[in-house]
XYZ file of C-alpha atoms in Angstrom:
720
model
C 183.456 -87.516 227.673
C 180.501 -85.286 228.520
C 181.863 -82.445 226.415
C 182.116 -84.773 223.421
C 178.543 -85.960 223.987
C 177.197 -82.400 224.124
C 179.096 -81.443 220.991
C 177.508 -84.351 219.117
C 174.049 -83.386 220.392
C 174.542 -79.785 219.269
C 175.352 -80.823 215.715
C 172.465 -83.292 215.638
C 170.091 -80.658 216.984
C 171.058 -78.215 214.261
C 170.104 -80.831 211.691
C 166.884 -81.770 213.475
C 165.604 -78.299 214.234
C 166.346 -76.695 210.878
C 163.267 -78.192 209.102
C 160.931 -76.740 211.747
C 161.425 -73.283 210.306
C 161.594 -74.218 206.632
C 158.030 -73.023 206.053
C 158.865 -69.675 207.609
C 161.942 -69.444 205.387
C 159.845 -70.264 202.329
C 157.291 -67.602 203.213
C 160.097 -65.071 203.508
C 161.401 -66.106 200.105
C 158.002 -65.611 198.504
C 157.744 -62.162 200.059
C 161.207 -61.184 198.802
C 159.876 -59.476 195.694
C 157.887 -57.071 197.868
C 160.439 -56.400 200.583
C 164.013 -57.774 200.678
C 164.532 -56.409 204.165
C 161.669 -58.550 205.499
C 163.289 -61.659 204.022
C 166.628 -60.910 205.657
C 164.987 -60.216 208.997
C 162.917 -63.399 208.827
C 165.977 -65.522 207.947
C 167.999 -64.049 210.801
C 165.071 -64.651 213.158
C 164.824 -68.312 212.073
C 168.559 -68.771 212.561
C 168.370 -67.213 216.026
C 165.436 -69.475 216.941
C 167.462 -72.544 215.977
C 170.431 -71.345 218.045
C 168.168 -70.717 221.054
C 166.691 -74.207 220.805
C 170.133 -75.791 220.564
C 171.205 -73.959 223.727
C 168.097 -75.195 225.567
C 168.823 -78.737 224.397
C 172.450 -78.504 225.567
C 171.330 -77.366 229.027
C 168.754 -80.158 229.222
C 171.205 -82.881 228.163
C 173.898 -81.577 230.539
C 171.479 -81.583 233.485
C 170.238 -85.054 232.528
C 173.791 -86.433 232.300
C 174.590 -85.030 235.765
C 171.463 -86.526 237.327
C 169.743 -83.147 237.831
C 166.411 -84.485 236.624
C 164.203 -81.625 237.858
C 166.317 -79.049 236.050
C 166.487 -81.266 232.956
C 162.692 -81.629 233.012
C 162.280 -77.827 233.064
C 164.565 -77.431 230.036
C 162.838 -80.215 228.108
C 159.482 -78.575 228.915
C 160.805 -75.296 227.466
C 161.878 -77.237 224.404
C 158.366 -78.673 223.995
C 156.830 -75.236 224.342
C 159.177 -73.656 221.789
C 159.127 -76.575 219.329
C 155.894 -78.556 219.843
C 156.339 -80.483 216.585
C 159.768 -81.818 217.506
C 160.253 -85.058 219.437
C 163.306 -84.155 221.561
C 161.347 -82.498 224.366
C 158.920 -85.413 224.625
C 161.744 -87.966 224.560
C 163.645 -86.159 227.305
C 160.675 -85.920 229.671
C 159.673 -89.505 228.852
C 163.134 -90.787 229.816
C 163.041 -88.883 233.100
C 159.557 -90.199 233.921
C 160.767 -93.741 233.235
C 163.811 -93.317 235.489
C 161.635 -91.924 238.268
C 159.190 -94.830 238.032
C 156.371 -92.780 236.466
C 155.766 -95.389 233.817
C 152.334 -94.273 232.627
C 153.502 -90.641 232.348
C 156.503 -91.838 230.347
C 154.183 -93.823 228.113
C 152.104 -90.713 227.385
C 155.153 -88.570 226.490
C 156.813 -91.200 224.320
C 153.554 -92.093 222.535
C 153.279 -88.427 221.562
C 156.862 -88.528 220.231
C 155.989 -91.535 218.050
C 152.824 -89.786 216.852
C 154.926 -86.787 215.752
C 157.741 -88.836 214.197
C 156.597 -92.400 213.442
C 159.837 -93.146 211.556
C 162.181 -92.050 214.361
C 164.138 -95.058 215.709
C 164.798 -93.151 218.964
C 161.107 -92.551 219.599
C 160.194 -96.160 218.813
C 163.083 -97.460 220.942
C 162.136 -95.392 224.002
C 158.444 -96.280 223.684
C 159.240 -99.968 223.246
C 161.547 -99.887 226.293
C 158.786 -98.305 228.356
C 156.286 -100.979 227.335
C 158.926 -103.555 228.285
C 159.293 -102.021 231.753
C 155.515 -102.178 232.134
C 155.534 -105.851 231.111
C 153.427 -105.151 228.002
C 155.513 -107.477 225.871
C 153.519 -107.523 222.622
C 153.516 -103.712 222.423
C 157.205 -103.622 223.377
C 158.147 -106.041 220.608
C 156.008 -104.158 218.067
C 157.785 -100.809 218.606
C 161.266 -102.253 219.130
C 160.934 -104.248 215.905
C 160.010 -101.086 213.971
C 163.020 -99.310 215.530
C 165.263 -102.223 214.528
C 163.915 -102.178 210.958
C 164.540 -98.440 210.642
C 168.011 -98.566 212.211
C 169.316 -102.156 212.066
C 172.907 -101.182 212.864
C 172.200 -100.095 216.469
C 173.039 -102.921 218.915
C 171.118 -101.412 221.839
C 167.875 -101.674 219.853
C 168.634 -105.249 218.827
C 169.437 -106.110 222.425
C 166.212 -104.657 223.854
C 164.216 -106.453 221.166
C 165.941 -109.718 222.041
C 165.210 -109.096 225.734
C 161.512 -108.587 225.046
C 161.343 -111.711 222.902
C 163.195 -113.760 225.516
C 160.816 -112.654 228.247
C 157.859 -113.493 226.029
C 159.354 -116.928 225.365
C 159.950 -117.475 229.077
C 156.419 -116.423 229.980
C 154.986 -118.841 227.434
C 156.865 -121.872 228.804
C 154.931 -123.819 231.395
C 156.797 -124.704 234.609
C 156.703 -128.403 233.808
C 158.085 -127.872 230.306
C 160.888 -125.748 231.714
C 162.153 -128.679 233.761
C 162.099 -130.953 230.703
C 163.877 -128.444 228.424
C 166.836 -128.145 230.791
C 167.397 -131.896 231.098
C 166.984 -132.089 234.858
C 164.713 -133.947 237.240
C 161.162 -132.636 237.721
C 160.862 -129.786 240.224
C 159.415 -130.313 243.683
C 155.736 -129.370 244.246
C 156.722 -126.259 246.244
C 159.207 -125.174 243.608
C 156.686 -125.735 240.810
C 154.116 -123.716 242.760
C 156.592 -120.831 243.149
C 157.424 -120.858 239.440
C 153.705 -120.899 238.586
C 153.125 -117.785 240.729
C 156.063 -116.014 239.064
C 154.716 -117.061 235.666
C 151.286 -115.536 236.427
C 152.873 -112.320 237.697
C 155.048 -112.005 234.570
C 152.125 -112.490 232.195
C 150.093 -109.869 234.062
C 152.936 -107.356 233.663
C 153.685 -107.048 237.413
C 157.480 -107.147 237.163
C 158.376 -105.748 240.592
C 156.151 -108.271 242.367
C 157.606 -110.994 240.142
C 161.142 -110.148 241.304
C 160.126 -110.113 244.978
C 158.362 -113.462 244.654
C 161.283 -114.985 242.726
C 163.807 -113.794 245.354
C 161.780 -115.409 248.130
C 161.437 -118.611 246.132
C 165.194 -118.684 245.385
C 165.970 -118.373 249.108
C 163.583 -121.234 249.834
C 165.015 -123.354 246.991
C 168.725 -122.378 246.645
C 169.465 -125.430 244.480
C 166.849 -124.619 241.821
C 168.429 -123.609 238.481
C 164.968 -122.806 237.095
C 164.336 -120.157 239.753
C 167.774 -118.647 239.105
C 166.923 -118.593 235.411
C 163.559 -116.881 236.068
C 165.303 -114.277 238.242
C 167.758 -113.637 235.424
C 164.907 -113.109 232.965
C 163.174 -110.676 235.317
C 166.306 -108.600 235.905
C 166.955 -108.612 232.172
C 163.442 -107.279 231.531
C 164.161 -104.449 233.977
C 167.384 -103.606 232.162
C 169.705 -104.778 234.960
C 171.939 -106.862 232.715
C 174.769 -107.429 235.187
C 172.397 -108.851 237.802
C 170.657 -110.923 235.120
C 174.007 -112.379 234.080
C 174.786 -113.358 237.696
C 171.557 -115.363 237.959
C 171.919 -117.010 234.543
C 175.436 -118.109 235.524
C 174.066 -119.362 238.864
C 171.550 -121.461 236.921
C 174.381 -122.833 234.808
C 176.491 -123.629 237.877
C 173.590 -125.563 239.385
C 172.901 -127.311 236.084
C 175.702 -127.155 233.452
C 173.208 -128.490 230.891
C 170.702 -125.662 231.370
C 170.313 -124.774 227.688
C 167.986 -121.801 228.283
C 170.593 -120.209 230.576
C 173.292 -120.798 227.953
C 171.011 -119.139 225.392
C 170.533 -116.037 227.566
C 174.215 -115.708 228.513
C 175.216 -115.977 224.852
C 172.591 -113.379 223.904
C 173.853 -110.940 226.548
C 177.454 -111.268 225.370
C 176.373 -110.844 221.757
C 174.399 -107.732 222.721
C 177.529 -106.336 224.411
C 179.608 -107.126 221.287
C 181.728 -109.426 223.472
C 182.087 -112.050 220.774
C 184.991 -113.915 222.401
C 182.931 -114.626 225.545
C 179.800 -115.342 223.487
C 181.659 -117.853 221.329
C 182.866 -119.818 224.379
C 179.293 -120.078 225.672
C 177.990 -121.055 222.242
C 180.654 -123.759 221.922
C 179.424 -125.229 225.229
C 175.844 -125.039 223.974
C 176.686 -126.743 220.657
C 178.635 -129.429 222.536
C 175.443 -130.156 224.498
C 173.063 -129.842 221.574
C 174.552 -129.470 218.092
C 171.049 -129.706 216.630
C 169.818 -126.417 218.106
C 169.438 -123.903 215.233
C 169.662 -120.933 217.635
C 173.071 -122.100 218.876
C 174.299 -122.601 215.316
C 173.019 -119.170 214.304
C 174.688 -117.530 217.336
C 177.992 -119.168 216.412
C 177.556 -117.966 212.817
C 176.908 -114.436 214.053
C 180.227 -114.449 215.948
C 182.000 -115.460 212.731
C 180.170 -112.736 210.777
C 181.361 -110.119 213.255
C 184.934 -111.367 212.755
C 184.496 -111.198 208.987
C 184.960 -114.960 208.620
C 182.035 -115.545 206.272
C 183.206 -118.995 205.175
C 182.948 -120.360 208.739
C 179.717 -118.427 209.262
C 178.295 -120.132 206.176
C 179.105 -123.555 207.663
C 177.059 -122.858 210.817
C 174.246 -121.151 208.906
C 174.017 -124.126 206.558
C 173.519 -126.370 209.584
C 170.998 -123.954 211.139
C 168.983 -123.866 207.903
C 169.014 -127.670 207.723
C 167.630 -127.789 211.274
C 165.065 -125.021 210.764
C 164.364 -124.970 206.999
C 161.213 -122.846 207.231
C 162.760 -119.998 209.253
C 162.557 -117.050 206.851
C 164.719 -114.744 208.988
C 167.421 -117.414 209.139
C 167.268 -117.915 205.373
C 167.625 -114.170 204.875
C 170.852 -114.078 206.940
C 172.113 -117.130 205.061
C 171.551 -115.366 201.751
C 173.367 -112.255 202.969
C 176.409 -114.303 204.026
C 176.479 -115.952 200.597
C 176.372 -112.491 199.009
C 179.280 -111.351 201.177
C 181.288 -114.199 199.651
C 180.253 -113.167 196.148
C 177.938 -116.129 195.573
C 174.972 -114.165 194.251
C 173.604 -117.190 192.395
C 173.081 -119.270 195.541
C 171.996 -116.195 197.496
C 169.296 -115.539 194.905
C 167.960 -119.078 195.273
C 167.925 -118.744 199.078
C 166.000 -115.443 198.967
C 163.539 -116.959 196.475
C 163.085 -119.925 198.824
C 162.363 -117.538 201.702
C 159.729 -115.784 199.582
C 158.123 -119.101 198.648
C 157.661 -119.719 202.378
C 156.527 -116.181 203.173
C 155.679 -114.047 200.112
C 155.033 -110.954 202.247
C 158.522 -111.081 203.856
C 160.173 -107.732 203.312
C 163.912 -108.363 203.843
C 164.449 -111.271 201.410
C 162.402 -109.429 198.794
C 164.578 -106.320 199.095
C 167.796 -108.348 199.157
C 166.720 -110.236 196.033
C 166.056 -106.882 194.356
C 169.575 -105.749 195.292
C 171.016 -108.772 193.442
C 169.019 -107.865 190.341
C 170.193 -104.252 190.602
C 173.807 -105.414 190.900
C 173.261 -107.415 187.678
C 171.764 -104.339 185.986
C 168.295 -105.911 185.849
C 166.301 -102.929 187.081
C 163.000 -104.159 185.660
C 163.264 -107.487 187.518
C 164.247 -105.684 190.714
C 161.281 -103.354 190.356
C 158.899 -106.286 189.845
C 160.258 -108.009 192.960
C 159.633 -105.050 195.271
C 156.379 -103.946 193.651
C 154.195 -105.951 196.124
C 155.725 -103.911 198.953
C 154.532 -100.676 197.348
C 150.921 -101.761 197.784
C 151.629 -101.885 201.543
C 152.482 -98.156 201.400
C 155.815 -98.844 203.025
C 157.795 -95.812 204.197
C 160.826 -97.601 205.623
C 164.226 -96.224 204.599
C 165.756 -99.386 203.120
C 162.664 -100.040 201.004
C 162.524 -96.435 199.776
C 166.247 -96.485 198.919
C 165.947 -99.721 196.898
C 162.772 -98.462 195.218
C 164.527 -95.181 194.374
C 167.383 -97.119 192.746
C 164.878 -99.081 190.645
C 163.070 -95.933 189.534
C 166.348 -94.128 188.797
C 167.668 -96.953 186.622
C 164.364 -97.169 184.781
C 164.560 -93.433 184.096
C 161.597 -92.604 186.354
C 163.278 -89.554 187.818
C 160.382 -87.935 189.671
C 159.616 -91.016 191.805
C 163.330 -91.675 192.318
C 163.887 -88.140 193.624
C 161.024 -88.342 196.135
C 162.049 -91.728 197.531
C 165.794 -91.118 197.621
C 165.298 -87.803 199.441
C 162.985 -89.422 202.000
C 165.331 -92.377 202.625
C 168.397 -90.139 202.901
C 166.703 -87.799 205.378
C 165.619 -90.694 207.592
C 168.937 -92.603 207.570
C 171.696 -90.478 205.974
C 174.429 -92.987 206.872
C 172.861 -96.030 205.160
C 174.946 -97.035 202.090
C 171.909 -97.909 199.932
C 170.300 -94.532 200.728
C 173.557 -92.735 199.857
C 173.897 -94.589 196.549
C 170.233 -93.959 195.639
C 170.618 -90.253 196.349
C 173.902 -90.096 194.424
C 172.358 -91.837 191.418
C 169.471 -89.359 191.346
C 171.885 -86.421 191.706
C 173.928 -87.852 188.852
C 170.856 -88.101 186.613
C 170.046 -84.449 187.323
C 173.673 -83.479 186.507
C 174.199 -82.349 190.110
C 177.954 -82.066 190.882
C 177.359 -83.220 194.483
C 176.899 -86.866 193.423
C 180.595 -87.789 193.342
C 181.592 -86.006 196.597
C 178.688 -87.777 198.334
C 179.902 -91.170 197.118
C 183.531 -90.445 198.029
C 182.384 -89.468 201.509
C 180.502 -92.767 201.753
C 183.601 -94.613 200.556
C 185.677 -93.161 203.400
C 183.058 -94.303 205.859
C 182.408 -97.703 204.252
C 185.662 -98.584 202.428
C 184.589 -102.193 201.821
C 181.022 -101.549 200.693
C 180.654 -103.101 197.239
C 177.547 -101.083 196.339
C 179.336 -97.769 197.004
C 182.452 -98.843 195.065
C 180.313 -100.058 192.166
C 178.397 -96.783 191.967
C 181.668 -94.811 192.143
C 183.168 -96.866 189.313
C 180.087 -96.264 187.154
C 179.987 -92.545 188.029
C 183.645 -91.993 187.138
C 183.166 -93.979 183.923
C 180.183 -91.784 182.986
C 182.253 -88.591 183.235
C 185.225 -90.145 181.422
C 187.579 -90.386 184.408
C 188.552 -93.937 183.493
C 191.629 -94.090 185.716
C 189.571 -93.592 188.886
C 186.790 -95.788 187.498
C 189.305 -98.598 186.950
C 190.660 -98.215 190.500
C 187.164 -98.495 192.041
C 186.181 -101.414 189.807
C 189.323 -103.372 190.692
C 188.829 -102.680 194.405
C 185.221 -103.872 194.171
C 186.315 -107.074 192.426
C 188.843 -107.875 195.164
C 185.862 -107.980 197.550
C 183.610 -109.956 195.201
C 185.394 -111.653 192.304
C 182.144 -113.086 190.943
C 180.397 -109.732 190.523
C 179.532 -110.105 186.849
C 178.416 -106.527 186.317
C 181.613 -105.089 187.815
C 183.818 -107.509 185.857
C 182.106 -106.410 182.630
C 182.426 -102.755 183.620
C 186.177 -103.193 184.171
C 186.472 -104.673 180.671
C 184.587 -101.673 179.239
C 186.744 -99.187 181.190
C 189.941 -100.828 179.913
C 188.576 -100.800 176.348
C 187.685 -97.100 176.515
C 191.276 -96.384 177.583
C 192.544 -98.248 174.525
C 193.931 -101.125 176.622
C 192.552 -103.685 174.182
C 194.797 -106.657 175.035
C 194.282 -106.148 178.770
C 190.523 -105.862 178.183
C 190.571 -109.140 176.191
C 192.428 -110.900 179.027
C 190.005 -109.525 181.617
C 187.010 -110.604 179.502
C 188.438 -114.115 179.092
C 188.791 -114.463 182.876
C 185.045 -113.950 183.457
C 183.347 -117.240 184.305
C 180.396 -117.254 181.912
C 178.313 -120.446 181.684
C 178.244 -119.942 177.902
C 181.535 -119.379 176.037
C 179.694 -117.282 173.430
C 179.278 -114.500 175.999
C 183.068 -114.103 176.171
C 183.138 -113.746 172.383
C 180.405 -111.092 172.566
C 182.422 -109.163 175.133
C 185.548 -109.341 172.949
C 183.544 -107.760 170.156
C 182.269 -105.057 172.500
C 185.872 -104.265 173.453
C 186.603 -103.455 169.808
C 183.505 -101.231 169.590
C 184.366 -99.303 172.770
C 188.000 -98.938 171.699
C 186.614 -97.165 168.595
C 187.743 -99.943 166.268
C 184.466 -100.148 164.343
C 185.858 -101.797 161.205
C 187.569 -104.513 163.228
C 184.358 -104.985 165.241
C 182.228 -105.424 162.096
C 184.742 -107.920 160.694
C 184.866 -109.738 164.049
C 181.070 -110.176 164.373
C 180.722 -111.036 160.665
C 183.301 -113.776 161.130
C 181.364 -115.150 164.125
C 178.126 -115.249 162.110
C 179.859 -116.910 159.148
C 181.306 -119.595 161.428
C 178.050 -120.180 163.333
C 174.800 -119.113 161.685
C 172.925 -120.030 164.885
C 174.787 -117.353 166.863
C 171.849 -114.924 166.822
C 173.411 -112.651 169.436
C 176.441 -112.045 167.192
C 174.065 -111.405 164.277
C 172.187 -108.848 166.381
C 175.435 -107.036 167.329
C 176.402 -106.955 163.661
C 172.981 -105.491 162.792
C 173.467 -102.818 165.467
C 176.813 -101.779 163.961
C 175.309 -101.623 160.462
C 172.412 -99.541 161.839
C 174.768 -97.096 163.578
C 176.767 -96.672 160.359
C 173.567 -96.004 158.390
C 173.862 -99.236 156.412
C 170.154 -99.929 156.771
C 169.930 -102.495 153.984
C 172.590 -104.739 155.553
C 171.114 -104.210 159.024
C 167.615 -105.147 157.848
C 168.881 -108.323 156.201
C 170.558 -109.389 159.477
C 167.465 -108.631 161.554
C 165.060 -110.426 159.226
C 167.303 -113.522 159.314
C 167.288 -113.414 163.124
C 163.492 -113.088 163.333
C 163.021 -115.878 160.823
C 165.033 -118.159 163.137
C 163.493 -116.844 166.380
C 160.384 -114.609 166.058
C 160.375 -114.038 169.824
C 163.633 -112.026 169.944
C 162.063 -108.709 170.907
C 165.281 -106.665 170.948
C 165.798 -107.542 167.261
C 162.189 -106.633 166.459
C 162.595 -103.325 168.304
C 165.755 -102.494 166.333
C 163.950 -103.378 163.099
C 161.128 -100.984 164.069
C 163.691 -98.217 164.683
C 165.259 -98.952 161.296
C 161.871 -98.784 159.559
C 161.177 -95.463 161.297
C 164.499 -94.039 160.099
C 163.664 -95.147 156.542
C 160.205 -93.485 156.843
C 158.245 -96.733 156.735
C 156.078 -95.745 159.671
C 153.202 -98.188 159.178
C 155.604 -101.131 158.857
C 157.369 -99.970 162.034
C 154.053 -99.926 163.905
C 153.365 -103.442 162.647
C 156.649 -104.709 164.118
C 156.008 -102.951 167.437
C 152.615 -104.635 167.757
C 154.396 -108.006 168.192
C 156.346 -106.847 171.270
C 155.046 -107.705 174.764
C 154.097 -104.387 176.466
C 155.432 -105.299 179.938
C 158.823 -106.592 178.762
C 162.031 -104.505 178.845
C 161.799 -104.090 175.071
C 158.121 -103.212 175.488
C 158.946 -100.202 177.645
C 161.004 -98.753 174.800
C 158.238 -99.161 172.205
C 156.010 -96.291 173.346
C 158.322 -93.529 172.109
C 158.997 -95.117 168.704
C 155.273 -95.780 168.425
C 154.537 -92.151 169.340
C 157.060 -90.890 166.763
C 155.456 -93.049 164.055
C 151.946 -91.797 164.882
C 153.279 -88.226 164.867
C 154.795 -88.652 161.395
C 151.486 -90.126 160.203
C 149.735 -87.063 161.733
C 147.796 -89.300 164.107
C 148.235 -86.760 166.883
C 146.007 -88.212 169.581
C 147.774 -91.592 169.397
C 151.102 -89.742 169.418
C 150.088 -87.881 172.596
C 149.167 -91.158 174.320
C 152.496 -92.686 173.289
C 154.621 -89.787 174.518
C 152.686 -89.658 177.807
C 153.340 -93.399 178.318
C 157.011 -92.947 177.485
C 157.390 -90.150 180.053
C 156.398 -92.574 182.800
C 159.529 -94.616 182.062
C 162.099 -92.011 181.029
C 162.665 -88.355 180.213
C 161.919 -87.302 176.641
C 164.747 -85.769 174.622
C 164.289 -82.245 173.131
C 163.255 -83.586 169.707
C 160.579 -85.816 171.268
C 159.338 -82.937 173.430
C 158.966 -80.777 170.311
C 156.926 -83.533 168.625
C 154.814 -83.914 171.768
C 154.220 -80.156 171.976
C 153.286 -79.997 168.282
C 150.780 -82.840 168.677
C 149.269 -81.066 171.689
C 149.067 -77.820 169.718
C 147.321 -79.586 166.831
C 144.704 -81.020 169.219
C 144.163 -77.648 170.958
C 145.847 -78.390 174.320
C 147.950 -75.215 174.327
C 148.723 -75.086 178.052
C 150.221 -78.564 177.975
C 152.079 -77.704 174.765
C 153.705 -74.720 176.506
C 154.826 -76.971 179.374
C 156.489 -79.430 176.981
C 158.276 -76.607 175.168
C 159.485 -75.231 178.494
C 160.910 -78.674 179.317
C 162.625 -78.820 175.939
C 164.185 -75.379 176.502
C 165.317 -76.357 180.032
C 167.392 -79.167 178.522
C 169.572 -76.544 176.747
C 169.790 -78.422 173.417
C 173.131 -77.986 171.630
C 171.679 -78.401 168.135
C 170.881 -74.951 166.730
C 168.049 -76.282 164.531
C 166.340 -77.778 167.617
C 166.567 -74.419 169.429
C 165.055 -72.630 166.435
C 162.187 -75.174 166.294
C 161.393 -74.497 169.958
C 161.449 -70.738 169.369
C 159.225 -70.951 166.277
C 156.700 -73.200 168.021
C 156.553 -70.847 171.019
C 155.820 -67.959 168.663
C 153.087 -69.949 166.887
C 151.143 -70.800 170.060
C 149.601 -67.315 170.692
C 148.382 -67.200 167.078
C 146.806 -70.627 167.438
C 145.091 -69.493 170.630
C 143.749 -66.386 168.888
C 142.402 -68.362 165.921
C 140.834 -70.841 168.311
C 139.092 -67.998 170.163
C 137.605 -66.758 166.935
């Protein structure tokens, strides 16, 4: 067992220590042009330094595991000296100080670790545990909560946080109230006095004295369940869970209706992942008090761990009825609804949580995930935008934000956030998907292997399967895309986006009848959406004539079907039948002037027919912050460019770049406008970007080359 532990530590250390020497490696790379031998020597030196540090860490961990604390301390001290900007040395010495009762020394070491790595769950966990041992409950909860937010899947962090909260709850209950809560007769004056003393000792952080006083009081009052309960809380605060459990069970033996003891016993079993034992205790608790939301939530949690989300929903529904303003409870309720594929109800629950507490992070992020699943990146981005003002650097937030930016084409921001989230928590599915999506956008071949690796680790994760299906569809591997889409739909049959993707995948494979059947099985609230999808099947199956006839027939049968009219206009536009397309679009806008996608398509049509001023007039009616509005800036910029209004064109292209990458033709226009206004440096940068895209069109490549040749002459004339 120890060998396995050390092997794991060695691998982890290699990952942790490597960044320490990245700056040295970079310096060597920069010096490579002057002396290749220096670079090689520097790289070998960095590699040797990492190996040395790993060996020191192995020795320290081995000594620590064997109880040789003095030797372990020496090795951790060496680690600190060799790598002062790494937290492992501080954490090791802090743990030893805590074990040896040097609490303030431990606090100093672990505070330094948190200062170095504020986003490390280990550092926050150790510091929070130390504050807990010192009885500084508010500080303990603060750091343990941050650790839990960073790494929510670690039960030991959740358990410590629950312990701190329980102790805080116990210390805030007056002795008299304690007797009332547990449905027993009022305590005797001596017993109440003893509990009051313990209460004062707890709140002052003097845990050891509290235990001594409680032991004496328990001997004097052996029939007091409250004293047994207090002893259990004190042992729990010290981390002695087995002894705590003994005293909680003693309290329950003395008073089978001691609800607080039932609460603590259930919490301990839940923290130990002993869900069978926890469920028995929770059943007893619910039998005593079915109207306790904590008991109902605990029961729901047991069902969640068993994967029985339907039964979990039943208990969460009751818990929410009992505690309707509990935002954390509502968040869990929404997640359980999502697990069952009921995104509609989940969305309403998350929105309700945000109405109660607009600054709540978790429901806001979970609501954004629903929008992302429905391919509504703009809505998702708007939902999480308030969190950006808080300068949040938590992994889940950064991963969700990266997904929003990636799907809106904002590659630079997406790259920064996805890299940061992935480095902090590389095993979090959302972080993996965000990173994979960014890699995919940059044409990096590592995107698919990363997702397949995540699939092996999380075979039932819908987000991973969905991203895999989309990734395979993008590269034309429709067989694998279909497999992933079907697997995702077995987990969530109501996932609208995935159901539509499956229809598209089938259509692209020429499986038209199967695609029609699949489209008809989707539960749309409006039957017209099924008809639209049938038409899309024909388009994707490359049956353009049939598609045109299909949509024309829909419009002839129902002139109010503006969506069918828009699809027909799109097909006419793609075929270059601008006159027919314009007629369709003008009819749509006459019926509904607010249909911005139709107005945007009309503006594109007017641009293609060289009616630039008319196109600008149509664009002026589109709301800037809408999804259609984001697409206007590039068409607007193109129109201004054609009208030789170069400064307006520059503003338009700059605005467009904030939302998506420009294509080579747009970059050439942008560079030309910059050249005409004398900004030659910026023009060169845009041309370099255009060249980096490796345009296939020979005429585009020749335009780039000609413009690059013209720039020096322009500079010379300008100098004259």
